[in-house]
Coordinates of C-alpha atoms in Angstrom, one line a residue:
Chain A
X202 CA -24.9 -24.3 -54.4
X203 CA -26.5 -27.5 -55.4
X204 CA -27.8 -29.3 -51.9
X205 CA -27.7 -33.3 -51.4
X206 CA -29.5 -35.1 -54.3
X207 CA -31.2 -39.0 -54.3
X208 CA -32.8 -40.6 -57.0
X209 CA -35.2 -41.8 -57.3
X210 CA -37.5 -40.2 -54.6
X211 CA -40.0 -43.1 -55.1
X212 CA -39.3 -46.9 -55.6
X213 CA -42.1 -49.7 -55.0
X214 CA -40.7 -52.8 -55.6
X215 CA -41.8 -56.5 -55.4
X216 CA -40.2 -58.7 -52.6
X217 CA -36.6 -60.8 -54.1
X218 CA -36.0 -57.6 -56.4
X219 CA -32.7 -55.3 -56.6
X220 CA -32.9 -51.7 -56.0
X221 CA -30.3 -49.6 -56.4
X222 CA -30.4 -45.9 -54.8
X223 CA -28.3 -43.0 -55.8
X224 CA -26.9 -40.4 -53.8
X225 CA -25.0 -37.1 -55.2
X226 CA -23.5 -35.4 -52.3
X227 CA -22.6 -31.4 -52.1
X228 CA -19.8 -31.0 -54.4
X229 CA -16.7 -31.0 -52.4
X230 CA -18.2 -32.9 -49.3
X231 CA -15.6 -35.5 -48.4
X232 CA -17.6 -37.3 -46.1
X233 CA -21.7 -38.7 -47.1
X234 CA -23.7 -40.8 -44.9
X235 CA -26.9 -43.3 -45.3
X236 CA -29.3 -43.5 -42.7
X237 CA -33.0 -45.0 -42.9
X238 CA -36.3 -44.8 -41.7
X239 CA -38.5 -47.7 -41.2
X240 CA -42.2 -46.9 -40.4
X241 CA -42.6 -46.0 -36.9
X242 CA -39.4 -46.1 -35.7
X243 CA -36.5 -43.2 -35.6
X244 CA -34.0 -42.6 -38.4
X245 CA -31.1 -45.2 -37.8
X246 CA -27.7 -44.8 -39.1
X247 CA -26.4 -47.3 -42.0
X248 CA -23.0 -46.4 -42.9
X249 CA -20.0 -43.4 -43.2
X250 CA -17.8 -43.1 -46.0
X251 CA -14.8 -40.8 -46.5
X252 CA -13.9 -40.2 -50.1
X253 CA -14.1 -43.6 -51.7
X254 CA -13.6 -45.5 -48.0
X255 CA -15.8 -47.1 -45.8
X256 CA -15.4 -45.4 -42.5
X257 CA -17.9 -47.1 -40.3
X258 CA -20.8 -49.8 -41.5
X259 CA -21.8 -50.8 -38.3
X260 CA -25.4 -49.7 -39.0
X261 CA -25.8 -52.1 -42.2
X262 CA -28.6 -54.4 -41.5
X263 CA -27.4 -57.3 -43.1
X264 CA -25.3 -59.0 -46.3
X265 CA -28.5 -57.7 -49.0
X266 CA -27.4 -53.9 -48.1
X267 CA -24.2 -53.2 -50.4
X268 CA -22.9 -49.9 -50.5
X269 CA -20.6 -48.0 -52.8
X270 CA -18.6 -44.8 -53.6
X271 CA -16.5 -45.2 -56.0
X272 CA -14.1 -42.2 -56.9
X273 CA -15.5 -40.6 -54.2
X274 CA -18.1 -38.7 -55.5
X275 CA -21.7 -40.0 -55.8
X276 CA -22.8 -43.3 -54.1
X277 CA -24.8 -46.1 -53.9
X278 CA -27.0 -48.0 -52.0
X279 CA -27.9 -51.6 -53.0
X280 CA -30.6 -53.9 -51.5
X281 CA -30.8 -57.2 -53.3
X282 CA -32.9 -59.1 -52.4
X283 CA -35.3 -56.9 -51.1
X284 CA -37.5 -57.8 -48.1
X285 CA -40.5 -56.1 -47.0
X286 CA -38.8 -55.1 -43.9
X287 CA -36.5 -53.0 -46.1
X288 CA -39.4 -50.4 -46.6
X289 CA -39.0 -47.1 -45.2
X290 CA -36.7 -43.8 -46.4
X291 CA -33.7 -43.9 -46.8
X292 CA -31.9 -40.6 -46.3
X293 CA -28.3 -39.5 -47.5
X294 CA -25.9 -37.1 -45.9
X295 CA -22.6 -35.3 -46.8
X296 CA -20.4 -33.4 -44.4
X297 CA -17.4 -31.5 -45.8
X298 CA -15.2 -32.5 -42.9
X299 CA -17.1 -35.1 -40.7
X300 CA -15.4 -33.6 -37.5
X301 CA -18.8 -33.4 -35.7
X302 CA -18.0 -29.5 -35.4
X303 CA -20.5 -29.2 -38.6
X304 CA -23.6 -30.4 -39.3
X305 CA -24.7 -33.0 -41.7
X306 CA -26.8 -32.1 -44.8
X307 CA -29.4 -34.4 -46.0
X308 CA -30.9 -34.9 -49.3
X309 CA -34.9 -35.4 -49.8
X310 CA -34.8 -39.2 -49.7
X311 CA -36.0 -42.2 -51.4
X312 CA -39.2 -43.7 -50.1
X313 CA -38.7 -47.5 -50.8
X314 CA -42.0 -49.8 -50.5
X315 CA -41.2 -53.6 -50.6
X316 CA -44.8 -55.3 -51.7
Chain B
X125 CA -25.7 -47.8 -26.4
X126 CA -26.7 -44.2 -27.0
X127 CA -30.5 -43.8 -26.9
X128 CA -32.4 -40.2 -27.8
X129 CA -36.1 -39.8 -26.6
X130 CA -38.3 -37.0 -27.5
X131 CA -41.0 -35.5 -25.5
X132 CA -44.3 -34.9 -26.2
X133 CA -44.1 -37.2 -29.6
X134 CA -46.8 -34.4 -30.7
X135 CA -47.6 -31.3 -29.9
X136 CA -50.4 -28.7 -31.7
X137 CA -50.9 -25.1 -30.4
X138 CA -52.3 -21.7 -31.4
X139 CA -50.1 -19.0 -33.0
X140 CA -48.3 -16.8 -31.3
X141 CA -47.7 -19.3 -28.4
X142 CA -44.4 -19.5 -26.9
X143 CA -43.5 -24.0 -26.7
X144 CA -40.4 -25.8 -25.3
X145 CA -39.5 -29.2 -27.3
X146 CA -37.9 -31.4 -25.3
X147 CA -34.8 -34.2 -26.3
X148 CA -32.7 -36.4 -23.4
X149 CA -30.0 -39.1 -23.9
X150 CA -28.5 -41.7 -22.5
X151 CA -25.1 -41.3 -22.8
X152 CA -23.4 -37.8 -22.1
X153 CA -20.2 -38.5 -24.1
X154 CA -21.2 -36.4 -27.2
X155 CA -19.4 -33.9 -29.3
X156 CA -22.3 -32.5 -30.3
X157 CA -25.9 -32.7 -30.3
X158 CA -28.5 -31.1 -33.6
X159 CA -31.5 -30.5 -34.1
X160 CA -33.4 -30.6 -37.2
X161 CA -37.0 -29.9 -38.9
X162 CA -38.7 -32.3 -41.7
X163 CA -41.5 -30.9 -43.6
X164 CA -44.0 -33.8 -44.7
X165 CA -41.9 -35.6 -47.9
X166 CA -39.2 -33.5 -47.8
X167 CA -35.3 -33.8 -46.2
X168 CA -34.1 -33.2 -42.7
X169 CA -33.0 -29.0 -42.5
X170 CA -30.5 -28.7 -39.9
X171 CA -31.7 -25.8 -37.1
X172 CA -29.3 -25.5 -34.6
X173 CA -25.8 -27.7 -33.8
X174 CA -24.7 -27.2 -29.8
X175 CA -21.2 -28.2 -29.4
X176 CA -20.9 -30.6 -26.4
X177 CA -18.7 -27.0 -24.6
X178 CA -21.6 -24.9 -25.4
X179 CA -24.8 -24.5 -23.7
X180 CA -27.3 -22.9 -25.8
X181 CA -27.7 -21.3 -29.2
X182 CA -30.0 -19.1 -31.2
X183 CA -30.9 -18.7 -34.2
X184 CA -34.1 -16.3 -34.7
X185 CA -37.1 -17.5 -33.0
X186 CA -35.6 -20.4 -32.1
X187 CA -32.8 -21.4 -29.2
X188 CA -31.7 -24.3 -28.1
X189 CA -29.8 -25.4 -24.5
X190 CA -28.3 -28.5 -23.8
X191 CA -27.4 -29.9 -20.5
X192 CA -24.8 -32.6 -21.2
X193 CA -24.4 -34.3 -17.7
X194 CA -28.0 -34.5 -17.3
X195 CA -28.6 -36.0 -20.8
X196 CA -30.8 -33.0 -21.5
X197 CA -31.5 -30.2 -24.7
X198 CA -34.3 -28.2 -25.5
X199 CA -35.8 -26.2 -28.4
X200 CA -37.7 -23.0 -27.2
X201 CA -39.9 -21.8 -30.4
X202 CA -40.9 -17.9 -29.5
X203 CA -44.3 -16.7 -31.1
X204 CA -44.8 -19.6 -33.6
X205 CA -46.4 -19.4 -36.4
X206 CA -48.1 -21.6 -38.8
X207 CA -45.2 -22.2 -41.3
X208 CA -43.0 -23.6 -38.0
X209 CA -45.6 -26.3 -38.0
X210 CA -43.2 -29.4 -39.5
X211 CA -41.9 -32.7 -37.5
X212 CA -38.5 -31.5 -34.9
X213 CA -36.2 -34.1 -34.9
X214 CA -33.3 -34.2 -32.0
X215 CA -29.7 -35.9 -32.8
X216 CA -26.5 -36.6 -31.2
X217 CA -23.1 -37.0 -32.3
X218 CA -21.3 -39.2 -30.1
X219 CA -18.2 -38.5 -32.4
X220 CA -17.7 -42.3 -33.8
X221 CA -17.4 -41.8 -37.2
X222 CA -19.9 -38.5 -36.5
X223 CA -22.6 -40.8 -36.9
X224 CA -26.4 -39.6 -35.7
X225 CA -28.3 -40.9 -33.1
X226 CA -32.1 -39.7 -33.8
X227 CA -35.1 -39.4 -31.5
X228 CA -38.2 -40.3 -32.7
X229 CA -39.1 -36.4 -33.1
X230 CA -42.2 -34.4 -32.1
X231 CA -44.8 -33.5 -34.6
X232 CA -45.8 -29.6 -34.0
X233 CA -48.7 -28.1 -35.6
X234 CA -49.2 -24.4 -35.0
X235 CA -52.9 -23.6 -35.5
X236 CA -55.0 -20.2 -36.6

């Protein structure tokens, strides 16, 4: 079985650009989650969907962060435009039933530099 | 607000020692609380989940206990080796939307 995939697992990027990171979720996995690491501090939680739905995006830093799943499958993250703050990893999750009686699965993340 | 603290923030020891990784949080409303080991570039591999009913589990070397209404959970590595050497990272799931709560992690190198 196939684990959490991102793409791409580098991106350096000049300040006022758009990136756009992918996440492909374990197949079946109702439930995938964005988190992010900025240097030095602990991973922080973006936002939850289920299926196609936003669930929670409490943890969205701002209006540049624009997240999407449509059909429910694979999703998006887009940072437009990009600030230097935005570097760090950002890490994707998928849960098949986001009850909190299973864990999360993350993917390898995308390492974002802002310059 | 739910805040996770992991001490020592690193840690380096010989093989073969026995070491105790230590997490605490703030808040003791969880429904569960993970921990997890990322290798340098790679993902986060889920170790061991501990229900907020349960106090410990095992998995191998490795067992973890968690003390909810003290805010406390530790990893106990037996005989480590080398190839446990990797950053431990300690989350909790206060059940809103199961969304994490990190700690910092501790970076363990097991030495020769």
């Amino acid at each position: 079985e196939a684990g959490v995939t991102q793409f791409p697992s580098h991106s350096v990027i000049e300040k006022g650009q758009t990136v756009t990171l992918r996440c492909d979720p374990i197949s079946g996995h109702d439930n995938l989650y964005w988190y992010r690491r900025v240097m030095g501090k602990e991973i922080k939680f973006l936002l939850h969907f289920v299926k196609e739905s936003k669930q929670d995006e409490s943890g969205m830093p701002n209006n540049r962060f624009l997240a999407e799943r449509t059909g429910g499958t694979y999703s998006t993250l887009k940072v437009q435009p990009a600030e230097l703050e935005d570097s760090g990893v950002y890490f994707c999750a998928s849960s098949q039933d986001g009850s909190g009686w299973e864990t999360q699965y993350f993917g390898p993340g995308t390492r974002l530099l802002v310059l | 607000k739910q805040e996770v603290t992991q001490i020592p923030a690193a840690l380096s020891v010989p093989e073969g020692e026995n070491l105790v990784l230590n997490c605490s949080f703030t808040d003791s409303a969880i429904y569960n609380l993970q921990w997890f080991r990322q290798d340098p570039g790679k993902g986060l591999t889920s170790l061991l989940l501990i229900q907020s009913s349960q106090r410990e589990q095992t998995s191998g070397r490795l067992n973890a206990s968690l003390d909810k209404s003290s805010g406390r959970s530790t990893l106990y590595i037996a005989a480590s080796q080398p190839g446990d050497s990797a950053t431990y990272l300690c989350a909790v799931d206060t059940g809103t939307a199961s969304k994490l709560t990190f700690g910092t992690g501790t970076r363990l190198q097991v030495t020769l």
